[in-house]
């Protein structure tokens, strides 16, 4: 087990950024075989990044940007008293929507997109019962204009890897897509999934899912209601919780992959410590499906210009936590 506190990353940590940073609290436990315990107990791996000051700090999550690195800045926490440290501030330019689209072709692209694999996900492929948990704090500033809504981070995975997109849309739960990043933007490729979140008008929220809809159990269908089996993503529990501008909120979600072709996977979401989604009959994919890591998307939209923000805006993030456990509470 490797643990670093009070800004020091030990030199034997398997981490390319071996340097001291007074703002970083970094913790990573060496993976163990699920259930074998070891120094990590029942925790095969965990990653904590509580405060950040640069893109280099962010890259400790083992990430790849797809757009918007220039829209990431690192500022003092504007809300927390007593020196809250640095937080990630994502800038979203006026006129921007979807993944890098703009109403004016010459306008700057807003938001950010990256994929992160903090725990080397391939080691968990084929291992049953692993609970993959992602948690973060989010702040919509005072005066935030919600417009029609937008995307915020979640998790993704599938039967493929993290390579180049190689095929067009596949069938539900099948196909040979080698890129787990493909399930977004209206693309329901076979062999991948994503579970992000959205804010909606007036601060409403939901889990936003790209999964094989027709293979889901009744609890999933009930949570989606009329938003089940949509051409783009399914909405789960739309309006079950609401964001408040000017106040930090905590989103925590956990995924357990189903076994074989059974709809016995799990998806659990809490908002500020209150459980709002608990689905025990999920189908994430066929044998070989794994949670690849974090799909960090921040943008207005919706793929239509009516989702675009009319003014420059920003959304803030801090306290990133990611873990893979085999038993107990997350």
C-alpha positions as CSV (number, residue, x, y, z in Angstrom):
1,X,0.0,0.0,0.0
2,X,1.3,3.5,-0.9
3,X,-0.1,6.5,0.9
4,X,1.1,10.1,0.8
5,X,-0.3,12.8,3.1
6,X,0.5,16.5,3.6
7,X,1.8,17.1,0.1
8,X,4.4,14.3,-0.3
9,X,4.3,11.6,-3.0
10,X,6.6,8.8,-2.0
11,X,9.4,8.1,-4.5
12,X,8.4,4.4,-4.8
13,X,4.9,5.3,-5.9
14,X,4.1,4.2,-9.4
15,X,3.3,7.7,-10.5
16,X,5.2,9.7,-13.1
17,X,4.8,13.0,-11.2
18,X,7.2,12.4,-8.3
19,X,7.4,15.8,-6.8
20,X,6.2,17.6,-3.7
21,X,3.2,19.9,-3.8
22,X,1.7,21.5,-0.8
23,X,-1.8,21.5,-2.3
24,X,-1.9,17.8,-3.2
25,X,-3.3,15.0,-1.0
26,X,-2.6,11.9,-3.1
27,X,-3.3,8.4,-2.0
28,X,-3.0,5.3,-4.1
29,X,-3.1,1.7,-2.7
30,X,-1.3,-1.1,-4.6
31,X,-3.9,-3.4,-6.2
32,X,-4.6,-6.7,-4.6
33,X,-6.5,-9.7,-5.9
34,X,-10.2,-9.0,-5.0
35,X,-10.9,-10.6,-1.6
36,X,-7.3,-11.3,-0.8
37,X,-6.9,-8.3,1.5
38,X,-3.2,-7.6,1.8
39,X,-2.1,-4.1,2.8
40,X,-5.1,-2.7,1.0
41,X,-7.6,-4.8,2.9
42,X,-10.7,-5.1,0.7
43,X,-9.6,-2.2,-1.4
44,X,-7.7,-3.3,-4.6
45,X,-7.0,0.4,-5.5
46,X,-7.9,3.9,-4.6
47,X,-7.0,7.4,-5.8
48,X,-7.7,10.7,-4.0
49,X,-6.9,14.1,-5.5
50,X,-8.3,16.7,-3.1
51,X,-6.8,19.9,-4.5
52,X,-5.0,20.9,-7.7
53,X,-2.9,23.8,-9.0
54,X,-2.1,22.8,-12.5
55,X,-2.9,20.5,-15.5
56,X,0.1,18.4,-14.4
57,X,-1.6,17.8,-11.1
58,X,-4.8,16.8,-13.0
59,X,-2.8,14.4,-15.1
60,X,-2.1,12.3,-12.1
61,X,-5.4,10.7,-12.9
62,X,-3.8,9.2,-16.0
63,X,-5.9,11.1,-18.5
64,X,-6.2,11.9,-22.1
65,X,-7.8,15.2,-23.3
66,X,-10.1,15.2,-26.2
67,X,-10.8,18.9,-26.2
68,X,-10.7,22.0,-23.9
69,X,-7.4,21.7,-22.0
70,X,-7.1,25.4,-22.5
71,X,-10.4,25.9,-20.6
72,X,-9.0,24.5,-17.4
73,X,-7.7,26.9,-14.8
74,X,-6.9,26.5,-11.1
75,X,-8.2,29.1,-8.7
76,X,-8.8,29.6,-5.0
77,X,-12.0,28.0,-3.8
78,X,-14.4,31.0,-4.0
79,X,-16.9,29.5,-1.4
80,X,-15.1,27.5,1.3
81,X,-13.9,29.6,4.2
82,X,-10.6,29.1,6.0
83,X,-8.5,28.5,2.9
84,X,-10.2,25.9,0.8
85,X,-7.2,25.4,-1.4
86,X,-7.2,25.3,-5.2
87,X,-10.0,24.0,-7.4
88,X,-10.5,23.2,-11.0
89,X,-12.4,25.9,-12.8
90,X,-13.8,24.9,-16.2
91,X,-14.5,27.9,-18.5
92,X,-17.5,27.6,-21.0
93,X,-17.5,30.4,-23.6
94,X,-20.6,32.2,-24.8
95,X,-22.2,30.4,-27.8
96,X,-20.7,27.0,-27.0
97,X,-22.7,23.8,-26.7
98,X,-22.1,20.0,-27.0
99,X,-18.6,18.7,-27.3
100,X,-16.7,21.6,-28.7
101,X,-19.5,23.0,-30.9
102,X,-20.2,26.8,-31.2
103,X,-22.9,28.9,-32.8
104,X,-20.3,31.1,-34.3
105,X,-17.6,28.9,-36.1
106,X,-14.9,31.4,-35.1
107,X,-15.9,31.5,-31.4
108,X,-13.8,29.7,-28.8
109,X,-14.8,26.2,-27.9
110,X,-16.2,25.9,-24.4
111,X,-16.0,23.2,-21.7
112,X,-13.6,20.3,-21.5
113,X,-13.5,16.6,-22.3
114,X,-11.0,14.0,-21.0
115,X,-10.9,10.3,-20.2
116,X,-9.0,9.2,-17.1
117,X,-8.0,5.7,-15.9
118,X,-6.6,6.3,-12.4
119,X,-6.3,2.6,-11.4
120,X,-5.2,0.8,-14.6
121,X,-8.6,-0.7,-15.3
122,X,-7.4,-3.6,-17.4
123,X,-6.3,-5.5,-14.2
124,X,-10.0,-5.7,-13.2
125,X,-11.3,-7.2,-16.4
126,X,-13.1,-10.5,-15.8
127,X,-13.0,-10.1,-12.0
128,X,-16.5,-10.4,-10.5
129,X,-17.9,-8.3,-7.7
130,X,-15.6,-5.2,-8.0
131,X,-17.3,-2.0,-7.0
132,X,-16.0,1.0,-9.0
133,X,-16.8,4.3,-7.3
134,X,-16.3,7.8,-8.5
135,X,-16.9,10.8,-6.3
136,X,-16.4,14.6,-6.8
137,X,-17.6,18.0,-5.6
138,X,-19.2,20.4,-8.1
139,X,-20.1,24.1,-7.8
140,X,-22.3,26.1,-10.1
141,X,-21.5,29.7,-9.2
142,X,-24.0,32.3,-8.1
143,X,-26.0,33.6,-11.1
144,X,-25.3,30.5,-13.2
145,X,-27.7,30.4,-16.2
146,X,-28.8,26.8,-16.5
147,X,-30.3,27.3,-20.0
148,X,-31.6,23.8,-21.1
149,X,-29.0,21.8,-19.4
150,X,-25.6,20.2,-19.9
151,X,-23.2,17.3,-19.2
152,X,-21.0,16.7,-16.2
153,X,-18.7,13.8,-15.4
154,X,-19.3,10.1,-14.8
155,X,-17.8,6.7,-15.7
156,X,-17.5,4.7,-18.8
157,X,-16.4,1.2,-19.9
158,X,-17.0,-1.8,-22.1
159,X,-15.5,-4.8,-23.7
160,X,-12.9,-2.9,-25.7
161,X,-9.9,-0.8,-24.7
162,X,-9.0,2.9,-24.9
163,X,-7.9,3.0,-28.5
164,X,-9.2,4.6,-31.7
165,X,-12.8,4.3,-32.8
166,X,-12.9,1.5,-35.3
167,X,-16.5,0.7,-36.3
168,X,-19.9,2.3,-36.7
169,X,-22.8,1.8,-34.4
170,X,-23.3,-1.8,-33.3
171,X,-26.2,-3.7,-31.8
172,X,-27.2,-3.5,-28.1
173,X,-24.7,-5.3,-26.0
174,X,-22.7,-6.8,-28.9
175,X,-20.3,-5.9,-31.6
176,X,-16.6,-5.7,-31.7
177,X,-16.0,-2.0,-30.9
178,X,-12.4,-1.7,-29.6
179,X,-13.0,1.8,-28.1
180,X,-14.9,2.1,-24.8
181,X,-15.0,5.9,-25.3
182,X,-17.6,5.7,-28.1
183,X,-20.8,5.7,-26.1
184,X,-21.8,9.4,-26.2
185,X,-23.0,12.0,-28.7
186,X,-25.8,9.8,-29.8
187,X,-23.5,6.9,-30.6
188,X,-24.8,3.6,-29.1
189,X,-21.9,1.4,-30.2
190,X,-22.1,-2.2,-29.1
191,X,-19.6,-3.2,-26.5
192,X,-19.4,0.1,-24.5
193,X,-21.4,2.1,-22.0
194,X,-21.3,5.5,-20.2
195,X,-22.9,6.8,-17.0
196,X,-22.6,10.5,-16.8
197,X,-24.8,13.2,-15.2
198,X,-26.7,16.2,-16.5
199,X,-28.0,19.4,-15.1
200,X,-31.3,20.6,-16.5
201,X,-33.2,23.9,-16.5
202,X,-33.5,25.5,-13.1
203,X,-30.8,23.2,-11.7
204,X,-32.7,19.9,-12.0
205,X,-30.5,16.8,-12.4
206,X,-30.3,13.2,-13.5
207,X,-28.0,10.3,-14.3
208,X,-27.6,10.2,-18.1
209,X,-27.0,6.7,-19.5
210,X,-25.7,5.1,-22.6
211,X,-26.3,1.4,-21.9
212,X,-28.0,-1.5,-23.7
213,X,-31.5,-0.3,-22.8
214,X,-33.5,-3.4,-23.9
215,X,-31.5,-5.7,-21.7
216,X,-32.1,-3.7,-18.5
217,X,-34.2,-5.0,-15.6
218,X,-37.4,-3.5,-14.3
219,X,-35.8,-1.2,-11.7
220,X,-33.8,0.6,-14.4
221,X,-37.0,0.9,-16.5
222,X,-38.8,2.4,-13.6
223,X,-36.0,4.9,-12.9
224,X,-36.1,6.0,-16.5
225,X,-39.8,6.2,-16.9
226,X,-40.7,7.9,-20.1
227,X,-37.0,8.5,-20.8
228,X,-36.3,4.8,-21.3
229,X,-34.7,3.6,-24.5
230,X,-34.1,7.0,-26.0
231,X,-32.3,7.6,-29.4
232,X,-29.6,9.3,-27.4
233,X,-29.1,8.7,-23.7
234,X,-31.7,7.5,-21.1
235,X,-32.5,9.8,-18.2
236,X,-32.6,8.2,-14.8
237,X,-34.5,9.9,-11.9
238,X,-34.8,13.2,-13.7
239,X,-35.5,15.9,-11.0
240,X,-34.8,13.6,-8.1
241,X,-32.2,16.0,-6.8
242,X,-31.5,19.7,-7.6
243,X,-28.3,21.7,-7.8
244,X,-28.2,25.1,-5.9
245,X,-26.1,27.8,-7.5
246,X,-23.4,29.0,-5.1
247,X,-23.2,25.8,-3.1
248,X,-20.8,22.9,-3.4
249,X,-22.5,19.6,-3.9
250,X,-21.1,16.0,-3.8
251,X,-21.9,13.4,-6.5
252,X,-20.9,9.8,-5.8
253,X,-21.7,6.9,-8.0
254,X,-20.8,3.2,-7.9
255,X,-20.9,0.6,-10.6
256,X,-20.8,-3.2,-10.3
257,X,-20.5,-5.1,-13.7
258,X,-23.1,-7.8,-14.3
259,X,-22.0,-11.5,-14.7
260,X,-22.3,-13.1,-18.1
261,X,-25.6,-12.2,-19.8
262,X,-27.4,-11.7,-16.5
263,X,-29.0,-8.3,-15.6
264,X,-27.6,-8.4,-12.1
265,X,-25.2,-5.5,-12.2
266,X,-25.5,-2.4,-9.9
267,X,-25.7,1.3,-10.2
268,X,-25.9,3.5,-7.1
269,X,-25.9,7.3,-6.9
270,X,-25.9,9.6,-4.0
271,X,-26.2,13.4,-3.9
272,X,-24.8,15.2,-0.9
273,X,-24.9,11.9,1.0
274,X,-28.5,11.0,0.2
275,X,-29.0,8.0,-2.0
276,X,-31.1,8.9,-5.1
277,X,-30.6,5.9,-7.4
278,X,-30.1,2.2,-6.4
279,X,-30.5,-0.2,-9.3
280,X,-29.7,-3.8,-8.7
281,X,-30.6,-5.2,-12.1
282,X,-28.3,-3.4,-14.5
283,X,-26.9,-4.9,-17.7
284,X,-23.6,-3.1,-18.5
285,X,-22.4,-5.5,-21.2
286,X,-21.3,-9.1,-22.0
287,X,-18.4,-11.1,-20.6
288,X,-15.3,-9.1,-20.6
289,X,-16.9,-5.8,-19.8
290,X,-15.0,-3.5,-17.4
291,X,-15.3,0.0,-16.0
292,X,-12.5,1.8,-17.9
293,X,-12.5,4.9,-15.7
294,X,-13.7,8.5,-15.7
295,X,-15.6,10.2,-18.6
296,X,-15.0,13.8,-17.7
297,X,-17.3,15.9,-19.9
298,X,-18.4,19.4,-19.1
299,X,-20.5,21.3,-21.6
300,X,-23.9,22.8,-22.3
301,X,-26.1,20.4,-24.4
302,X,-27.6,18.6,-26.0
303,X,-26.5,18.7,-29.5
304,X,-28.7,21.6,-30.5
305,X,-27.8,25.3,-30.6
306,X,-30.8,26.0,-28.3
307,X,-28.7,24.5,-25.5
308,X,-25.9,27.1,-26.0
309,X,-25.0,29.5,-23.2
310,X,-25.5,33.1,-24.1
311,X,-22.7,34.3,-21.8
312,X,-19.3,33.2,-20.6
313,X,-19.8,30.8,-17.7
314,X,-17.8,28.4,-15.5
315,X,-18.2,25.3,-13.4
316,X,-15.9,24.3,-10.6
317,X,-14.7,20.9,-9.3
318,X,-12.6,19.5,-6.4
319,X,-12.1,16.4,-4.2
320,X,-11.8,13.8,-6.9
321,X,-11.9,10.2,-5.5
322,X,-11.9,7.0,-7.4
323,X,-11.7,3.4,-6.0
324,X,-12.2,-0.2,-6.8
325,X,-13.4,-2.3,-3.8
326,X,-14.7,-5.8,-3.4
327,X,-16.8,-5.6,-0.2
328,X,-18.2,-3.2,2.4
329,X,-19.2,0.4,2.1
330,X,-17.7,2.7,-0.5
